[in-house]
Short mmCIF file of C-alpha atoms in Angstrom, two decimals:
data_model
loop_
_atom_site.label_atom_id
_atom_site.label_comp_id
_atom_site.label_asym_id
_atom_site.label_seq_id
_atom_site.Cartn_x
_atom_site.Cartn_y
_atom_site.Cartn_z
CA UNK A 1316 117.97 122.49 99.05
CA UNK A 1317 117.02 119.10 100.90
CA UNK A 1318 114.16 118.74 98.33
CA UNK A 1319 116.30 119.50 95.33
CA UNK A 1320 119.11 116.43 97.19
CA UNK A 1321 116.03 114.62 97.21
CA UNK A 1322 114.93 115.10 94.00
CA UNK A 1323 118.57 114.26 92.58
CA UNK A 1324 118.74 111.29 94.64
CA UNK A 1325 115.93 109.96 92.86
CA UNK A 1326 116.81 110.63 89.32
CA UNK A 1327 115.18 114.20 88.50
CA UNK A 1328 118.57 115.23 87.00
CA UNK A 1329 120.03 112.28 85.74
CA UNK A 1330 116.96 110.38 83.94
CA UNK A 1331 116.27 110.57 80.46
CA UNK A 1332 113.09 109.53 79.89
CA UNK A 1333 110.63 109.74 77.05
CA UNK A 1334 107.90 112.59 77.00
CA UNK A 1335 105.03 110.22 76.22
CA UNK A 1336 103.06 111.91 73.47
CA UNK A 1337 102.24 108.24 72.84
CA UNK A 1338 102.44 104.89 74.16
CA UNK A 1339 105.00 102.78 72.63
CA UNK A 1340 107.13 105.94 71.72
CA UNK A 1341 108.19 106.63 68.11
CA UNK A 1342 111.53 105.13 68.59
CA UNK A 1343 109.74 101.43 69.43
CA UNK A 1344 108.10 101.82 65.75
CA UNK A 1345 109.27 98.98 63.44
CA UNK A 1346 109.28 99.07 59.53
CA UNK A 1347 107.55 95.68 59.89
CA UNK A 1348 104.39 98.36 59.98
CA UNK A 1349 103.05 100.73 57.53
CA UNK A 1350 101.15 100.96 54.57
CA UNK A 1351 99.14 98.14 54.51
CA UNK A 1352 98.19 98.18 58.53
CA UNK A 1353 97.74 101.85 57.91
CA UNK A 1354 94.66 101.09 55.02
CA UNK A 1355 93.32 98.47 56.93
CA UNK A 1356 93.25 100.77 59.98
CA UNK A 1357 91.93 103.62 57.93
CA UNK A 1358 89.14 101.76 56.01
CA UNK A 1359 87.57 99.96 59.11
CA UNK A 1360 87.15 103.38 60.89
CA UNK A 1361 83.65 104.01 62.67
CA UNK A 1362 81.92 107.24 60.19
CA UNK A 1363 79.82 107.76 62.97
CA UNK A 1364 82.80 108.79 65.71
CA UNK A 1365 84.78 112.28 64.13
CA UNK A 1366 88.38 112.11 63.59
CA UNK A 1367 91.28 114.50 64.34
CA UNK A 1368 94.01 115.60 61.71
CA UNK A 1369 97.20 116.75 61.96
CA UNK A 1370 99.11 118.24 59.24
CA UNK A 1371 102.75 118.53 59.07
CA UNK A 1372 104.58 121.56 56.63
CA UNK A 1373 108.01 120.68 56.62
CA UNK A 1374 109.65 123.83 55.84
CA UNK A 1375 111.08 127.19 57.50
CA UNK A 1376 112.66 130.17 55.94
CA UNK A 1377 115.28 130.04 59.22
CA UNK A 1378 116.22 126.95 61.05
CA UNK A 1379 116.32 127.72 64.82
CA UNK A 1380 119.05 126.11 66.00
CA UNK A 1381 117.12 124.95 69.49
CA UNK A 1382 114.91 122.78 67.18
CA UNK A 1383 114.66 119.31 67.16
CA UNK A 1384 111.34 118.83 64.60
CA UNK A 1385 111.23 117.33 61.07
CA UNK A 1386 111.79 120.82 58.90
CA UNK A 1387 114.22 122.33 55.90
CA UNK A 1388 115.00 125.81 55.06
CA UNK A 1389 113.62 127.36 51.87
CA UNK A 1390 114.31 130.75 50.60
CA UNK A 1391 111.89 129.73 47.60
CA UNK A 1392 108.35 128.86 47.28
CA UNK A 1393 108.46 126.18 44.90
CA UNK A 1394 109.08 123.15 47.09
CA UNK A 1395 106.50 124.41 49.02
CA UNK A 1396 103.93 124.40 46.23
CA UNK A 1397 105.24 121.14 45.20
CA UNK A 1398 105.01 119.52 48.76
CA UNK A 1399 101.12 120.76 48.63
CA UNK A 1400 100.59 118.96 45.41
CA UNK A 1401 102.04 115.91 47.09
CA UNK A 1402 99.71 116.52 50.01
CA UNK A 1403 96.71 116.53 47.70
CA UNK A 1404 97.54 113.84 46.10
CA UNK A 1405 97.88 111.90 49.82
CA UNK A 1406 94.28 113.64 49.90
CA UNK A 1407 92.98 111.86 46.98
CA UNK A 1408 94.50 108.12 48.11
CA UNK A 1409 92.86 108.24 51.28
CA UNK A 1410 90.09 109.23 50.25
CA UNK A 1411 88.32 105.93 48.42
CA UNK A 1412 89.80 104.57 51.93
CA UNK A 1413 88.01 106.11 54.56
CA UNK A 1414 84.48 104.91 54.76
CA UNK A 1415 81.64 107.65 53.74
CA UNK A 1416 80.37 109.81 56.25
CA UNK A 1417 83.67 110.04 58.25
CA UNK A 1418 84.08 114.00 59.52
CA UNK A 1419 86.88 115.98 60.96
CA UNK A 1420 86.23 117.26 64.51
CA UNK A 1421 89.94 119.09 65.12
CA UNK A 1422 92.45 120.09 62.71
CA UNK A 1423 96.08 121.42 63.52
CA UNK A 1424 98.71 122.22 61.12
CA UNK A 1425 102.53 121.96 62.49
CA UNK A 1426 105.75 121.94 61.58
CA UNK A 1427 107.88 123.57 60.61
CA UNK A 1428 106.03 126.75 59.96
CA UNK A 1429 102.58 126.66 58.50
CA UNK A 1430 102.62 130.44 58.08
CA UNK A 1431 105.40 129.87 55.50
CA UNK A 1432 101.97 128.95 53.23
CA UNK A 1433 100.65 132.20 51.55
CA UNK A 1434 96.93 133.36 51.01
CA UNK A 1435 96.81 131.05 48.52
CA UNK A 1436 97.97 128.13 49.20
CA UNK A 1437 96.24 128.68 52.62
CA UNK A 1438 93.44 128.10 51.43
CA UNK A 1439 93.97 125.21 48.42
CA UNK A 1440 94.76 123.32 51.26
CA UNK A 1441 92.34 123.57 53.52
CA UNK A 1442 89.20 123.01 51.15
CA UNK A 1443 91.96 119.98 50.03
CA UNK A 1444 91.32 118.16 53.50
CA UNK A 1445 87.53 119.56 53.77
CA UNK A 1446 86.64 117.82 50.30
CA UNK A 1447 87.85 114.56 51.94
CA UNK A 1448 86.84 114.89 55.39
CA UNK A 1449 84.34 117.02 56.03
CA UNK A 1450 84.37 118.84 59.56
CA UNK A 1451 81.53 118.75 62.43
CA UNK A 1452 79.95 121.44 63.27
CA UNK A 1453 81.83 121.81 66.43
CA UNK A 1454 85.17 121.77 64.49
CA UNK A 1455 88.05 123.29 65.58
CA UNK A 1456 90.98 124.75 63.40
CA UNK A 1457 94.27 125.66 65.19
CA UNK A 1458 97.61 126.65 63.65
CA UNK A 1459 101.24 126.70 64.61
CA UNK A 1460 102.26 131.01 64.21
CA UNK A 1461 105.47 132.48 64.03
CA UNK A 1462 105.10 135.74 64.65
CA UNK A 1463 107.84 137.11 62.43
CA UNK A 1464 106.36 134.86 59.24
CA UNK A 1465 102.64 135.72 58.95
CA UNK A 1466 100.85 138.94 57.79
CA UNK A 1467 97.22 140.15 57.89
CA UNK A 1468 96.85 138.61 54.95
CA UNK A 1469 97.62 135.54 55.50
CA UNK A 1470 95.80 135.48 58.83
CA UNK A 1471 92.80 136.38 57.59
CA UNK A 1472 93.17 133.79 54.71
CA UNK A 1473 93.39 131.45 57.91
CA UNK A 1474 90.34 132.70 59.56
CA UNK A 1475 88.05 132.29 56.82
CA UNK A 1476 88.67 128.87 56.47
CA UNK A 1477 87.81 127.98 60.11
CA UNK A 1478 91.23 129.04 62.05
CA UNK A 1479 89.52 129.55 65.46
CA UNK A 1480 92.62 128.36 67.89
CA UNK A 1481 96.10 130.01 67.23
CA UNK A 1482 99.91 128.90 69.34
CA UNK A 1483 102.40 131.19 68.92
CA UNK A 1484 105.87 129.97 69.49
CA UNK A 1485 107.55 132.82 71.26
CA UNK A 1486 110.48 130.57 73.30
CA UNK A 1487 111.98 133.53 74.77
CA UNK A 1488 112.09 137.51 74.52
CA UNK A 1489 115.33 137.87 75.28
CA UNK A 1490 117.81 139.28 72.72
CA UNK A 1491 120.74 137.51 74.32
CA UNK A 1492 118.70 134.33 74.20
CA UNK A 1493 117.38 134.33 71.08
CA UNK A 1494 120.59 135.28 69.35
CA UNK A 1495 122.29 131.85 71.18
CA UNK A 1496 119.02 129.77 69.56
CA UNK A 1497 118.86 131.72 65.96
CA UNK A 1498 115.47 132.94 66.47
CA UNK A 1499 115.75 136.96 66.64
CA UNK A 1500 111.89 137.60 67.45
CA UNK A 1501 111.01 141.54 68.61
CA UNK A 1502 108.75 141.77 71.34
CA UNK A 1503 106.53 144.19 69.22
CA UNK A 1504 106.69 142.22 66.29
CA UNK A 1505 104.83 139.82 68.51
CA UNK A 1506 102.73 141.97 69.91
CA UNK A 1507 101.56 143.18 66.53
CA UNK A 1508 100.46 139.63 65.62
CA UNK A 1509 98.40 139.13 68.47
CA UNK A 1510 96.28 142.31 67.84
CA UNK A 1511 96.11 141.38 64.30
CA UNK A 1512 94.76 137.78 65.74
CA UNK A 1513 92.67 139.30 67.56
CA UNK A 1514 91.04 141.82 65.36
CA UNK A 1515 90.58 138.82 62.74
CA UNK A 1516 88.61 137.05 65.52
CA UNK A 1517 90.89 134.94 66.82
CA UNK A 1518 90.40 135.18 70.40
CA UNK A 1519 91.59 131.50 71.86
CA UNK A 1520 95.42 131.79 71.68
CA UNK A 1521 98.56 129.98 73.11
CA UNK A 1522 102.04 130.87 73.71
CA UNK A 1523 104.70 128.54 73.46
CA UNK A 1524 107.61 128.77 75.78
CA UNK A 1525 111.00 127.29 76.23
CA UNK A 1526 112.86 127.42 79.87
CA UNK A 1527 116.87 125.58 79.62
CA UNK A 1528 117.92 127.87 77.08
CA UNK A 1529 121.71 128.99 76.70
CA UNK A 1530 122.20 132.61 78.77
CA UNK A 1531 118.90 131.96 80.50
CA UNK A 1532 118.34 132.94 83.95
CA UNK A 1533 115.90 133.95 86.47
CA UNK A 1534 115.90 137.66 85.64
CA UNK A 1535 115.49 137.55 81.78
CA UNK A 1536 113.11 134.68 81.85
CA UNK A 1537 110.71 136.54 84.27
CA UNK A 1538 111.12 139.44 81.75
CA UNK A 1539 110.01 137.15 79.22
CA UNK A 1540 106.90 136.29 81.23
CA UNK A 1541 106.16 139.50 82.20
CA UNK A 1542 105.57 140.07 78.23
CA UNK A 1543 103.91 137.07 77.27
CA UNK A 1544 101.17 137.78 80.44
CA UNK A 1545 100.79 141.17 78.72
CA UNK A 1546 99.68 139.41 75.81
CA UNK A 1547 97.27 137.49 77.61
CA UNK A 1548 97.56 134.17 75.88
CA UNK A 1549 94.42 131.38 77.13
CA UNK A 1550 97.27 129.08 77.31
CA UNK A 1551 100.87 128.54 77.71
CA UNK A 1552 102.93 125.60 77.16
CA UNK A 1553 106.47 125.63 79.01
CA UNK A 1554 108.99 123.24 77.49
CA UNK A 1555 112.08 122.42 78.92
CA UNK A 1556 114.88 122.28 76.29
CA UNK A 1557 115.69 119.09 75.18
CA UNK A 1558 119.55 119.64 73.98
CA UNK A 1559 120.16 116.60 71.57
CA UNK A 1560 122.48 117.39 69.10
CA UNK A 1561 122.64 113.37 67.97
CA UNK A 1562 119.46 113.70 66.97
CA UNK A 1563 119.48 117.72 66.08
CA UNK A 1564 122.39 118.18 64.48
CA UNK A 1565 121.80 121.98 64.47
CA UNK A 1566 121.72 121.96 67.62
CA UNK A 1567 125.38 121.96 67.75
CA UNK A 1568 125.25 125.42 66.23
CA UNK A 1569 124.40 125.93 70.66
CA UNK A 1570 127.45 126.75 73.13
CA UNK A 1571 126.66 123.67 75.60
CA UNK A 1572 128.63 125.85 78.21
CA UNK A 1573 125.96 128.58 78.28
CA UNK A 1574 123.05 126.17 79.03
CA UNK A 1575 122.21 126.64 82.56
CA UNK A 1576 122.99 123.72 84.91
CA UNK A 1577 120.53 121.39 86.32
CA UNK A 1578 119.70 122.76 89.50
CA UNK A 1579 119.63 126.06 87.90
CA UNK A 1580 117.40 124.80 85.11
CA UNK A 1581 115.04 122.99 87.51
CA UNK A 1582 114.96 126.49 89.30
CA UNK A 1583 113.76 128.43 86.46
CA UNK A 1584 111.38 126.11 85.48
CA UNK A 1585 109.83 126.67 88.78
CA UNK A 1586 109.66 130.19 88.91
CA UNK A 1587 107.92 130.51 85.87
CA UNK A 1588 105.34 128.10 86.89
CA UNK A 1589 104.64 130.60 90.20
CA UNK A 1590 104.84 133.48 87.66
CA UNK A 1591 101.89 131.74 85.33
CA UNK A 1592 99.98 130.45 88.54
CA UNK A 1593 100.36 133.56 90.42
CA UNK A 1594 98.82 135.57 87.11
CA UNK A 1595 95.78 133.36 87.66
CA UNK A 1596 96.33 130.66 85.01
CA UNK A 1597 96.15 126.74 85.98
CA UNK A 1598 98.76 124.45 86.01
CA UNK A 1599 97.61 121.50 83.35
CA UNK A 1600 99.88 118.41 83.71
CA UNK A 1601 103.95 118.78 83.58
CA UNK A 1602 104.04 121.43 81.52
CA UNK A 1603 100.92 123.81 80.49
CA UNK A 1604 99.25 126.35 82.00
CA UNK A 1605 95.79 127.70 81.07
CA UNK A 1606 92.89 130.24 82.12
CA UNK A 1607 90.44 128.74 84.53
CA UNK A 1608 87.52 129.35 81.93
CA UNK A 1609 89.54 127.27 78.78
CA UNK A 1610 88.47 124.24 77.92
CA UNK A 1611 91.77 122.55 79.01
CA UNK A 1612 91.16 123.58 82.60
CA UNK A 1613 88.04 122.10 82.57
CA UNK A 1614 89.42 119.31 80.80
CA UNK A 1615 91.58 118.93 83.31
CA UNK A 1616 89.17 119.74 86.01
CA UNK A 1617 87.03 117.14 84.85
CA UNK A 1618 89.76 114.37 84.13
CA UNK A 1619 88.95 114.09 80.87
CA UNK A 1620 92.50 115.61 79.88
CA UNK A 1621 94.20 113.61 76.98
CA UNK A 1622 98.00 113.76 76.03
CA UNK A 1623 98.99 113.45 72.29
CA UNK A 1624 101.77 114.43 69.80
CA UNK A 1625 100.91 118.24 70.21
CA UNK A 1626 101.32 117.75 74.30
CA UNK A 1627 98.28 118.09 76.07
CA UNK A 1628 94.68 118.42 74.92
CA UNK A 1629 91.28 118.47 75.49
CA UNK A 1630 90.49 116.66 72.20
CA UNK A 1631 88.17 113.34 72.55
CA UNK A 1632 88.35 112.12 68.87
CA UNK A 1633 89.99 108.58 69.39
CA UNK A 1634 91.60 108.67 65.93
CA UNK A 1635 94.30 110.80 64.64
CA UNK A 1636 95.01 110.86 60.65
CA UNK A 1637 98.38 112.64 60.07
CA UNK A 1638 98.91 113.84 56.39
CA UNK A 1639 102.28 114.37 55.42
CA UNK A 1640 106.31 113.54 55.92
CA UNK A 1641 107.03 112.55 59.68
CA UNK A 1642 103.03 112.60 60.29
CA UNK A 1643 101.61 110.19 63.01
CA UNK A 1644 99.04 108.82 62.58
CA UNK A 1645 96.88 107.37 66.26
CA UNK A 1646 94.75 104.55 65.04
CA UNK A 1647 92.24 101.93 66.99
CA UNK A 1648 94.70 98.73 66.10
CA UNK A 1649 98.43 101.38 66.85
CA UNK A 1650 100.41 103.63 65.26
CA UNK A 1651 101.08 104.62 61.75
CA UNK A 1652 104.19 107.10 60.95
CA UNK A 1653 105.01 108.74 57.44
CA UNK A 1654 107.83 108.12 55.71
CA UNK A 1655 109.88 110.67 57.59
CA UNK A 1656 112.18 112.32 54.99
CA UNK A 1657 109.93 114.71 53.12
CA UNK A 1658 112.16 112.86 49.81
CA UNK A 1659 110.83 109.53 50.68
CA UNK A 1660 107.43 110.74 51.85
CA UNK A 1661 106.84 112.30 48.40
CA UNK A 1662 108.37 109.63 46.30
CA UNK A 1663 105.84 107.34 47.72
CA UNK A 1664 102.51 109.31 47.03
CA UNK A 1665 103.64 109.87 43.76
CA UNK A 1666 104.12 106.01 43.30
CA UNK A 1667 100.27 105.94 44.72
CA UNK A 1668 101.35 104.57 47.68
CA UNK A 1669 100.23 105.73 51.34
CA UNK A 1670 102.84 106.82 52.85
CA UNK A 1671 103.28 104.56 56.30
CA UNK A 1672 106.94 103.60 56.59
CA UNK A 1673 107.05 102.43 60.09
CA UNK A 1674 104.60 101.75 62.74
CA UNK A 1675 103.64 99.80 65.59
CA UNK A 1676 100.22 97.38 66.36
CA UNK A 1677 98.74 97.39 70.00
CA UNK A 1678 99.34 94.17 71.87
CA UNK A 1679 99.24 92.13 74.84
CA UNK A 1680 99.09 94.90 77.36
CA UNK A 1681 99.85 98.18 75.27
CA UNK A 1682 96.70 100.02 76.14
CA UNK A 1683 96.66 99.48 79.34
CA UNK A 1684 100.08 100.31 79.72
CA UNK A 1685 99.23 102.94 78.03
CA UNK A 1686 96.04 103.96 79.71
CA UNK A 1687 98.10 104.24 82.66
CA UNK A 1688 101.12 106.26 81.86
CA UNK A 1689 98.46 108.52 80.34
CA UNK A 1690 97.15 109.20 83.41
CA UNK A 1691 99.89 109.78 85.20
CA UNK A 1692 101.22 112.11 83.27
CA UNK A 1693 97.60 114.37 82.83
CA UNK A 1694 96.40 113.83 86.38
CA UNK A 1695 99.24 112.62 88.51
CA UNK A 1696 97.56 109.97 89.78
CA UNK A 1697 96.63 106.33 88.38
CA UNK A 1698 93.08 105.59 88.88
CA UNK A 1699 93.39 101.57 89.88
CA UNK A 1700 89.70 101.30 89.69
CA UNK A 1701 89.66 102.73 86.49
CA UNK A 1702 91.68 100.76 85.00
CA UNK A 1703 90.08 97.39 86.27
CA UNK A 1704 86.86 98.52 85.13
CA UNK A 1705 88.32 99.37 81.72
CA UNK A 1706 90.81 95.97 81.47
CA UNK A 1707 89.53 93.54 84.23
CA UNK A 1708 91.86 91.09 85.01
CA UNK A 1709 94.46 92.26 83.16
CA UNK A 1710 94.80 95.63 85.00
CA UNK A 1711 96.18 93.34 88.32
CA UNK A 1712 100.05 92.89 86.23
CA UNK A 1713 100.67 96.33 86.99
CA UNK A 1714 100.33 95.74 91.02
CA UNK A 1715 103.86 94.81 91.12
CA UNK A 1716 105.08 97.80 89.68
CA UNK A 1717 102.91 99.86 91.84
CA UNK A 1718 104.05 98.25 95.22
CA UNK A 1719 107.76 98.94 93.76
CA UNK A 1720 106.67 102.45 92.96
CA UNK A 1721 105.42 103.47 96.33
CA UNK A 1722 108.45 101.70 98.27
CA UNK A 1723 111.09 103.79 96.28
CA UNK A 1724 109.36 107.47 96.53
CA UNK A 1725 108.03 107.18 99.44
CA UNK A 1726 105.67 110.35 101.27
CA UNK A 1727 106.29 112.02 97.60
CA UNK A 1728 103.30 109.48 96.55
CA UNK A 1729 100.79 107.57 97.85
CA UNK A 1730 99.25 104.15 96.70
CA UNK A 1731 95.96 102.28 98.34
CA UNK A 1732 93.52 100.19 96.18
CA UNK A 1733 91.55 102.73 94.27
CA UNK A 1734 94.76 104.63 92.95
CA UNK A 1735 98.43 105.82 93.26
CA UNK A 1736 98.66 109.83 93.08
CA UNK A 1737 101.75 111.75 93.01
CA UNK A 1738 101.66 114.50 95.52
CA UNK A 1739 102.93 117.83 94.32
CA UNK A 1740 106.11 117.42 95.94
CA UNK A 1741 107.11 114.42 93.50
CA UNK A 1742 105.49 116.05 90.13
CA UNK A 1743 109.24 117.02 88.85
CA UNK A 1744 109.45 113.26 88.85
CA UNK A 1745 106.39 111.96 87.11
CA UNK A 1746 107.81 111.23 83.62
CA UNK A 1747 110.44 108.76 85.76
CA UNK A 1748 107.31 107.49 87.60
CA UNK A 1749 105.41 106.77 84.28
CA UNK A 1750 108.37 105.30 83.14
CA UNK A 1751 107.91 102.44 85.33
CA UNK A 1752 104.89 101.30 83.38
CA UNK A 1753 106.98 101.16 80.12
CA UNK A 1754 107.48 97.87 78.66
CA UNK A 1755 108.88 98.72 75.56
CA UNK A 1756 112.28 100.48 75.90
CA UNK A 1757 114.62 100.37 72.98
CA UNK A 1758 118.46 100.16 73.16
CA UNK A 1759 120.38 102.91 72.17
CA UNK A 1760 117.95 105.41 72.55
CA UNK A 1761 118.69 108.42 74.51
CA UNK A 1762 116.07 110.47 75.38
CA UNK A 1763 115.53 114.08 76.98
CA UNK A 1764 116.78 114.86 80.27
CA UNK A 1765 113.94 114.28 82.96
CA UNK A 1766 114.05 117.70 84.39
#
């Protein structure tokens, strides 16, 4: 109880800080940026280094009300075939853009729900992206699954166009839960599209998971990860709800009263962490949890862990090209974003435009700013040495912070001249700590809760 005072005292419950995916955040982006940056960016592109893409489908046949992503329902399949003509139509502007040679060393498709695509279309769309950017050898091909909208069919339309990584989003097992979030998912149902993963060859899977739900508590969420270690995912990702109806507005379809409160939420986000650890997977940053032998432990292992708009990764392509509405694109000179609205998004491919709406362009300190908070928040700890090495001079306008750092928190960290580490005592707190470093913070912006 003294830690959890502790942990209060210093913001844990009160905070709401940014997640940092990236570094400025998507609310610093300013209209000022977009297409034009986003060519320029595109076109002067090393062919030699391989690229990432992430593709964004829009759409759901049910809205969960716990979600706060870019989607619409659709009982129908023609503004899905639609928004795939749109897509390859962003296909073919981009590609007398990119320079020749320039292959694809991950692809992910989000949303939304990919599995909303059938056979089909499943496949029009990936030989769409493959004609334009051609993937290394060493490609990998994961998809966003929900369980209760995919079939053998479409999974193995999946796996023979490269599908080798699959993430399930589960959230919770719970009937009680799931019927306060919208999202009635059967335990079987689940079940069945693992094995059917599996026999297709799919045999690196990850399981999505959600603790600060409404009606959760310690007993039904260690039911839930009872079942998910039966499934025996290679990874897990543990959320923690962000409830932000402002920005949600489905969200106020949720009873705010049955959301557990913060010490209680803090609580079960720590038991489920023992539960994962204790069943042999390692912890990976804030939130993830993998098998020793995955390439994110070793990532990890290895500090060569990376943090982008999917959460945490072991991916080392520099660049990320997002293709379609709300898309981010990670570029050498900043940060591109799609038009948002899937409306706008469309209106503008179809005017031959690219699609960049808003953006923002590295300066003055922004990568190492960004450098740093990255660190933090996949290794606890901010290699000083690194960072001079990487920004000379420059890398000294963060001691100030630092010194300010390790006076307010104390034994929870530690600071000398090769780095400041966050002992596992103050890792609740390391998305406050990395908001320190954060010189670009909007008004008006509320973020998610800290803990």
């Amino acid at each position: 109880m003294k830690q959890i005072d502790r942990l209060r005292s210093l913001g844990l419950f009160d905070a709401r800080v940014p997640r940092y995916t990236s570094y400025p955040t998507a609310p610093v982006f300013s209209p000022a940026v977009g297409a034009a940056q986003q060519a320029q960016a595109l076109a002067a592109l090393d062919p030699s280094v391989p690229v990432s893409v992430y593709l964004h489908i829009p759409f759901c046949e049910r809205l969960c009300w716990f979600c706060a992503c870019r989607t619409q329902g659709t009982q129908s399949l023609s503004p899905v075939e639609h928004y795939i003509d749109v897509l390859e139509q962003e296909l073919a502007l981009l590609k007398p853009i990119l320079p020749q040679g320039l292959r694809m060393g991950r692809m992910h498709w989000g949303g939304g729900t990919p599995t909303i695509l059938p056979p089909h279309l499943i496949h029009r769309l990936a030989r769409a992206v493959r004609a334009v950017i051609p993937p290394t050898e060493a490609h990998e091909f994961s998809v966003e699954i929900d369980p209760t909208l995919v079939d053998r069919d479409k999974i193995a339309a999946l796996a023979q166009e490269g599908m080798n990584r699959a993430s399930l989003g589960i959230q919770d097992f719970d009937p009680m839960v799931q019927k306060a979030i919208g999202r009635m998912q059967p335990h079987d149902v689940t079940r069945a599209c693992v094995e059917d993963l599996r026999a297709a060859g799919i045999t690196s899977l990850n399981a999505d998971l959600v603790y600060g739900l409404p009606h959760q508590d310690i007993a039904r969420l260690d039911d839930t990860i009872s079942k998910v270690l039966d499934l025996d995912p290679d990874r897990v990702a543990l959320f923690g709800y962000a409830h932000v109806p402002w920005v949600a507005k489905r969200q106020q379809l949720i009873d705010e009263a049955a959301l557990p409160g913060e010490t209680d939420r803090h609580g079960l986000a720590v038991h489920a962490a023992a539960r994962l650890i204790g069943a042999g997977q390692s912890a990976i940053g804030i939130d993830h949890f993998a098998k020793p032998a995955d390439n994110l432990a070793r990532a990890a292992q290895s500090g060569h862990l990376r943090r982008n708009f999917q959460g945490y990764t072991d991916d080392t392509c520099p660049t990320l090209i997002g293709l379609g509405a709300s898309s981010i694109s990670r570029l050498p000179t900043g940060y591109v974003q799609n038009a948002p609205a899937t409306a706008a998004y469309m209106q503008r491919i179809q005017a031959g435009e690219l699609p960049g709406a808003r953006g923002h362009m590295m300066q003055g300190d922004d990568l190492l700013r960004g450098r740093a908070i990255e660190m933090l928040m996949c290794d606890f700890r901010l290699d000083r040495a690194a960072l001079r090495q990487a920004f000379g001079p420059q890398a000294a306008t963060l001691d100030a912070t630092l010194a300010t750092l390790a006076a307010r928190y104390g034994d929870l960290v530690t600071l000398d001249e090769t780095a400041l580490t966050i002992h596992p005592e103050g890792r609740p707190l390391t998305r406050i700590i990395a908001s320190a470093f954060d010189a670009h913070v909007p008004d008006g912006i509320r973020y998610s809760q800290a803990s």
